[in-house]
Amino acid sequence: MEKQPLPASSCSLDLLEEAKKNHHLLPNGDSGYVPEASNGNPVPLATGSSGDDGGVVVVGAGPGTTKRGGIFVEGSAPAYQERETWTRQMDFIMSCVGFAVGLGNVWRFPYLCYKNGGGVFLIPYLLIVFVGGIPVFFLEIALGQFMKAGSINVWNIAPLFKGLGYASMVIVFFCNTYYIMVLAWGLYYLVKSFNTVLPWSTCDNEWNTPSCLEIFSHQDCKNSSYINTTVIGNLTCADLAAGRSPIIEFWENKVLNISSGLGDAGRINWELLLCLMAVWVMVYFCVWKGVKSTGKIVYFTATFPYVVLIILLVRGVTLPGAYDGIMYYIKPDWSKLEEAQVWIDAGTQIFFSYAIGLGALTALGSYNRFNNDCYKDAFVLALINSGTSFFAGFVVFSILGFMAAEQGVDISQVAESGPGLAFIAYPKAVSLMPVAPLWAALFFFMLLLLGLDSQFVGVEGFVTGILDLCPGKYYHRYKREIAVAICCLLCFVIDISMVTQGGMYVFQLFDYYSASGMTLLWQAFWECVVVAWVYGADRFMDDIARMIGYRPFPWIKWCWSFITPCVCMGIFLFHLVNYKPLTYNNVYVYPWWGEVIGWCLALSSMFCIPVSVLYKFFRAKGTFKERWVNLTTPVWGQHHLEYMAPDINSLNSMSPGTNDNKVIIFESVILLTSSELNSVSDEACSSMFTC
């Protein structure tokens, strides 16, 4: 789409000078500073046309407006707070690392790697990183930085598709609600680690059953003819086959105290409820003061897990069986490349681990300086994310190799993914080590930090989107603190259902449907389509060049336009065609009404996009073309208007208007075509501005 520059007039220059001198800011807190390019000089922003007339839309706030000569003016206007920015750019990097590098890197990627051919899995993984992960990751950060808004208002770049913002808010809200349960479980295990004997290592506890066995000698029962042979005391191989590990009984009987099904909620686990309350309090005080405090906290929460991972790796490789475990992890199986599931797993893992489609990356990017080099940041963050995943695999499989050697079983029998790795396989492994409580405490402390920064950055992204919707006239000194408190309290109330005896079934329902691969892929597909085909890929590349001083490599544009949407839709359709009903432990099948609730959770975000488009389109007036042009014309913020003038320095030579009427940018959408702008009479212009 060809871009037409807006003719600069002394009226528009005086409008900007008047607004800047009187601190008339946008409701989202945008200030009127002048961004600079990489050479240090202000760069004018040419506004593109969405239609034949080259329309321009401006947005602001204020009551008691009047319209003169086609432009809204205001008698008086309040002053708004400037939007916060990161104290240092490293704050942004660390926040993104803390959010994107989470539990999935430690408990999901290593399992997928071993399951899908070891080192061979890196081929489809890296390929999809470059054609799907990095392009969308960069798109979300750049969009937030360019629009200086959260996950909803950022889609003022194409207002017809603002439903994308609402969809991401729904997804991140669900994610914030159920993800914190992992932190509550981790905190519970961490507290229980401070015992001389780990409670999950023995069978003499009140929650254990007669089937509990501390030692398994499966190597003595490999031959089926030994089924009735006595191997330990008076236990036969048949007894061993029916035995249950103490760690499994601790997890299911003590921590979860799991009920018979989704319909059997049971009673609340008060110990777990206290842990849940504690982690929500931690999240609140990490987020309540905004990015100024969040940017400092992530220096610890994002870096310390790496220290623990290194310590655990050093300890792991010194254990017997570690070499076999690591070789099992990386040994290539080239035949796996022929299986479609391997490629689907690679794509799904990337969208999970890169935290794409949640809107939080957009919110983090909105606090950047306008001329920050977000292109370079995207590659650095992608390298850190994927590198962490691969490195964590060595830590995990060195420990699993030791565990398999101790039990005399194949590694495939102890390899787990998700909560099974964190709360069953790894605790079992550390219980076999010398000084077991120390290694257990280190692991669960790392688990808590990995999840904590992902959690509070997710809450930050949600709150940022909510606050951006609040008009400036509703400014309150403690608006952020109140918004964060309401968000945390609401999520906590929903989470109470997950600390009951039936809580695990509710948790899985949220995990499987609300923030599943299908919802994230659907979101990423529409993000690429809207930016590349509605707003214009070339146009957005030009906007990025104005921010960072150079154009990104053309393959980014090709990915946005063709490759990434095809990859997203292909994996989405594969998931849909191969859909399987949700089960727990491959035994309990969810009832039909449970699946209905799950699909409602999934569709609540996916339907935001088409419903919003239809609602806006049918409420608009005019012909089909007129509606399309009006609804896809970007709504610029004040920081964009600063770039419309070819010579911003000329502002210093102009005196502000003496008229008592002060000009602000109005909250409603104003559409001025180039012809209408040129037709404003000198008399009308002089009555509003000093021209």
mmCIF file of N, CA and C in Angstrom, residues 525-583:
data_model
loop_
_atom_site.group_PDB
_atom_site.id
_atom_site.type_symbol
_atom_site.label_atom_id
_atom_site.label_comp_id
_atom_site.label_asym_id
_atom_site.label_seq_id
_atom_site.Cartn_x
_atom_site.Cartn_y
_atom_site.Cartn_z
ATOM 1 N N PHE A 525 -1.935 -16.123 13.676
ATOM 2 C CA PHE A 525 -2.351 -16.065 12.271
ATOM 3 C C PHE A 525 -2.980 -14.712 11.950
ATOM 4 N N TRP A 526 -3.915 -14.264 12.778
ATOM 5 C CA TRP A 526 -4.605 -13.004 12.500
ATOM 6 C C TRP A 526 -3.711 -11.795 12.724
ATOM 7 N N GLU A 527 -2.777 -11.886 13.636
ATOM 8 C CA GLU A 527 -1.841 -10.776 13.830
ATOM 9 C C GLU A 527 -1.043 -10.532 12.550
ATOM 10 N N CYS A 528 -0.540 -11.614 11.962
ATOM 11 C CA CYS A 528 0.234 -11.478 10.721
ATOM 12 C C CYS A 528 -0.635 -10.961 9.576
ATOM 13 N N VAL A 529 -1.839 -11.489 9.456
ATOM 14 C CA VAL A 529 -2.727 -11.087 8.359
ATOM 15 C C VAL A 529 -3.082 -9.609 8.462
ATOM 16 N N VAL A 530 -3.420 -9.137 9.650
ATOM 17 C CA VAL A 530 -3.843 -7.738 9.824
ATOM 18 C C VAL A 530 -2.685 -6.788 9.536
ATOM 19 N N VAL A 531 -1.511 -7.070 10.093
ATOM 20 C CA VAL A 531 -0.376 -6.172 9.885
ATOM 21 C C VAL A 531 0.099 -6.213 8.436
ATOM 22 N N ALA A 532 0.177 -7.406 7.841
ATOM 23 C CA ALA A 532 0.747 -7.542 6.496
ATOM 24 C C ALA A 532 -0.223 -7.151 5.393
ATOM 25 N N TRP A 533 -1.514 -7.456 5.567
ATOM 26 C CA TRP A 533 -2.457 -7.280 4.461
ATOM 27 C C TRP A 533 -3.480 -6.174 4.669
ATOM 28 N N VAL A 534 -3.749 -5.805 5.902
ATOM 29 C CA VAL A 534 -4.693 -4.710 6.150
ATOM 30 C C VAL A 534 -3.940 -3.398 6.306
ATOM 31 N N TYR A 535 -3.002 -3.367 7.241
ATOM 32 C CA TYR A 535 -2.196 -2.151 7.409
ATOM 33 C C TYR A 535 -1.148 -2.041 6.312
ATOM 34 N N GLY A 536 -0.531 -3.147 5.964
ATOM 35 C CA GLY A 536 0.471 -3.157 4.902
ATOM 36 C C GLY A 536 1.847 -3.519 5.427
ATOM 37 N N ALA A 537 2.414 -4.619 4.907
ATOM 38 C CA ALA A 537 3.725 -5.066 5.374
ATOM 39 C C ALA A 537 4.808 -4.039 5.053
ATOM 40 N N ASP A 538 4.799 -3.495 3.831
ATOM 41 C CA ASP A 538 5.794 -2.483 3.458
ATOM 42 C C ASP A 538 5.643 -1.237 4.317
ATOM 43 N N ARG A 539 4.408 -0.894 4.571
ATOM 44 C CA ARG A 539 4.127 0.296 5.366
ATOM 45 C C ARG A 539 4.665 0.140 6.789
ATOM 46 N N PHE A 540 4.457 -1.036 7.376
ATOM 47 C CA PHE A 540 4.949 -1.261 8.733
ATOM 48 C C PHE A 540 6.474 -1.365 8.746
ATOM 49 N N MET A 541 7.060 -1.901 7.691
ATOM 50 C CA MET A 541 8.524 -1.933 7.597
ATOM 51 C C MET A 541 9.081 -0.512 7.569
ATOM 52 N N ASP A 542 8.370 0.389 6.875
ATOM 53 C CA ASP A 542 8.791 1.799 6.873
ATOM 54 C C ASP A 542 8.694 2.396 8.272
ATOM 55 N N ASP A 543 7.621 2.064 8.982
ATOM 56 C CA ASP A 543 7.451 2.580 10.338
ATOM 57 C C ASP A 543 8.567 2.080 11.251
ATOM 58 N N ILE A 544 8.931 0.809 11.085
ATOM 59 C CA ILE A 544 10.024 0.257 11.885
ATOM 60 C C ILE A 544 11.332 0.967 11.555
ATOM 61 N N ALA A 545 11.536 1.254 10.277
ATOM 62 C CA ALA A 545 12.751 1.961 9.866
ATOM 63 C C ALA A 545 12.818 3.339 10.511
ATOM 64 N N ARG A 546 11.666 3.987 10.675
ATOM 65 C CA ARG A 546 11.651 5.295 11.340
ATOM 66 C C ARG A 546 12.016 5.164 12.814
ATOM 67 N N MET A 547 11.696 4.011 13.394
ATOM 68 C CA MET A 547 12.030 3.814 14.808
ATOM 69 C C MET A 547 13.495 3.457 15.002
ATOM 70 N N ILE A 548 13.997 2.485 14.239
ATOM 71 C CA ILE A 548 15.334 1.945 14.522
ATOM 72 C C ILE A 548 16.401 2.480 13.580
ATOM 73 N N GLY A 549 15.990 3.199 12.534
ATOM 74 C CA GLY A 549 16.965 3.823 11.651
ATOM 75 C C GLY A 549 17.344 3.006 10.431
ATOM 76 N N TYR A 550 16.822 1.788 10.286
ATOM 77 C CA TYR A 550 17.104 0.968 9.111
ATOM 78 C C TYR A 550 15.979 -0.034 8.931
ATOM 79 N N ARG A 551 15.868 -0.581 7.715
ATOM 80 C CA ARG A 551 14.812 -1.550 7.433
ATOM 81 C C ARG A 551 15.288 -2.960 7.793
ATOM 82 N N PRO A 552 14.442 -3.742 8.458
ATOM 83 C CA PRO A 552 14.802 -5.141 8.735
ATOM 84 C C PRO A 552 14.988 -5.922 7.437
ATOM 85 N N PHE A 553 15.600 -7.089 7.556
ATOM 86 C CA PHE A 553 15.841 -7.936 6.392
ATOM 87 C C PHE A 553 14.498 -8.314 5.750
ATOM 88 N N PRO A 554 14.410 -8.329 4.424
ATOM 89 C CA PRO A 554 13.116 -8.554 3.751
ATOM 90 C C PRO A 554 12.409 -9.853 4.112
ATOM 91 N N TRP A 555 13.152 -10.879 4.576
ATOM 92 C CA TRP A 555 12.491 -12.145 4.886
ATOM 93 C C TRP A 555 11.460 -11.989 6.007
ATOM 94 N N ILE A 556 11.643 -10.977 6.870
ATOM 95 C CA ILE A 556 10.655 -10.703 7.923
ATOM 96 C C ILE A 556 9.316 -10.361 7.281
ATOM 97 N N LYS A 557 9.343 -9.517 6.260
ATOM 98 C CA LYS A 557 8.118 -9.130 5.555
ATOM 99 C C LYS A 557 7.504 -10.325 4.841
ATOM 100 N N TRP A 558 8.337 -11.164 4.229
ATOM 101 C CA TRP A 558 7.815 -12.353 3.528
ATOM 102 C C TRP A 558 7.158 -13.307 4.518
ATOM 103 N N CYS A 559 7.778 -13.428 5.710
ATOM 104 C CA CYS A 559 7.180 -14.304 6.735
ATOM 105 C C CYS A 559 5.826 -13.772 7.169
ATOM 106 N N TRP A 560 5.739 -12.483 7.474
ATOM 107 C CA TRP A 560 4.464 -11.894 7.887
ATOM 108 C C TRP A 560 3.385 -12.091 6.826
ATOM 109 N N SER A 561 3.794 -11.943 5.575
ATOM 110 C CA SER A 561 2.811 -11.938 4.480
ATOM 111 C C SER A 561 2.390 -13.338 4.055
ATOM 112 N N PHE A 562 3.305 -14.288 4.046
ATOM 113 C CA PHE A 562 2.992 -15.595 3.460
ATOM 114 C C PHE A 562 3.332 -16.780 4.379
ATOM 115 N N ILE A 563 4.611 -16.882 4.752
ATOM 116 C CA ILE A 563 5.095 -18.118 5.377
ATOM 117 C C ILE A 563 4.469 -18.349 6.746
ATOM 118 N N THR A 564 4.564 -17.360 7.642
ATOM 119 C CA THR A 564 4.073 -17.554 9.012
ATOM 120 C C THR A 564 2.572 -17.824 9.069
ATOM 121 N N PRO A 565 1.718 -17.081 8.331
ATOM 122 C CA PRO A 565 0.287 -17.420 8.354
ATOM 123 C C PRO A 565 0.011 -18.853 7.897
ATOM 124 N N CYS A 566 0.755 -19.297 6.882
ATOM 125 C CA CYS A 566 0.559 -20.675 6.398
ATOM 126 C C CYS A 566 0.991 -21.694 7.454
ATOM 127 N N VAL A 567 2.123 -21.431 8.125
ATOM 128 C CA VAL A 567 2.595 -22.334 9.176
ATOM 129 C C VAL A 567 1.583 -22.396 10.315
ATOM 130 N N CYS A 568 1.100 -21.224 10.749
ATOM 131 C CA CYS A 568 0.130 -21.166 11.856
ATOM 132 C C CYS A 568 -1.160 -21.898 11.506
ATOM 133 N N MET A 569 -1.688 -21.635 10.309
ATOM 134 C CA MET A 569 -2.957 -22.251 9.927
ATOM 135 C C MET A 569 -2.791 -23.753 9.700
ATOM 136 N N GLY A 570 -1.628 -24.164 9.170
ATOM 137 C CA GLY A 570 -1.385 -25.588 8.956
ATOM 138 C C GLY A 570 -1.368 -26.361 10.264
ATOM 139 N N ILE A 571 -0.637 -25.844 11.262
ATOM 140 C CA ILE A 571 -0.581 -26.510 12.564
ATOM 141 C C ILE A 571 -1.942 -26.450 13.251
ATOM 142 N N PHE A 572 -2.644 -25.333 13.094
ATOM 143 C CA PHE A 572 -3.977 -25.182 13.683
ATOM 144 C C PHE A 572 -4.934 -26.251 13.152
ATOM 145 N N LEU A 573 -4.941 -26.429 11.833
ATOM 146 C CA LEU A 573 -5.829 -27.421 11.228
ATOM 147 C C LEU A 573 -5.435 -28.838 11.636
ATOM 148 N N PHE A 574 -4.128 -29.084 11.773
ATOM 149 C CA PHE A 574 -3.672 -30.411 12.213
ATOM 150 C C PHE A 574 -4.198 -30.709 13.613
ATOM 151 N N HIS A 575 -4.111 -29.717 14.510
ATOM 152 C CA HIS A 575 -4.633 -29.887 15.865
ATOM 153 C C HIS A 575 -6.131 -30.157 15.839
ATOM 154 N N LEU A 576 -6.832 -29.435 14.972
ATOM 155 C CA LEU A 576 -8.285 -29.567 14.917
ATOM 156 C C LEU A 576 -8.691 -30.946 14.408
ATOM 157 N N VAL A 577 -8.017 -31.419 13.350
ATOM 158 C CA VAL A 577 -8.346 -32.713 12.753
ATOM 159 C C VAL A 577 -7.998 -33.853 13.706
ATOM 160 N N ASN A 578 -6.899 -33.714 14.440
ATOM 161 C CA ASN A 578 -6.436 -34.784 15.327
ATOM 162 C C ASN A 578 -6.846 -34.544 16.778
ATOM 163 N N TYR A 579 -7.913 -33.798 16.963
ATOM 164 C CA TYR A 579 -8.374 -33.506 18.323
ATOM 165 C C TYR A 579 -8.761 -34.790 19.060
ATOM 166 N N LYS A 580 -8.300 -34.877 20.324
ATOM 167 C CA LYS A 580 -8.659 -36.006 21.181
ATOM 168 C C LYS A 580 -9.264 -35.473 22.468
ATOM 169 N N PRO A 581 -10.316 -36.120 22.961
ATOM 170 C CA PRO A 581 -10.928 -35.674 24.218
ATOM 171 C C PRO A 581 -9.912 -35.679 25.351
ATOM 172 N N LEU A 582 -10.094 -34.777 26.282
ATOM 173 C CA LEU A 582 -9.178 -34.633 27.411
ATOM 174 C C LEU A 582 -9.329 -35.798 28.392
ATOM 175 N N THR A 583 -8.195 -36.290 28.872
ATOM 176 C CA THR A 583 -8.192 -37.352 29.889
ATOM 177 C C THR A 583 -7.208 -36.974 30.986
#
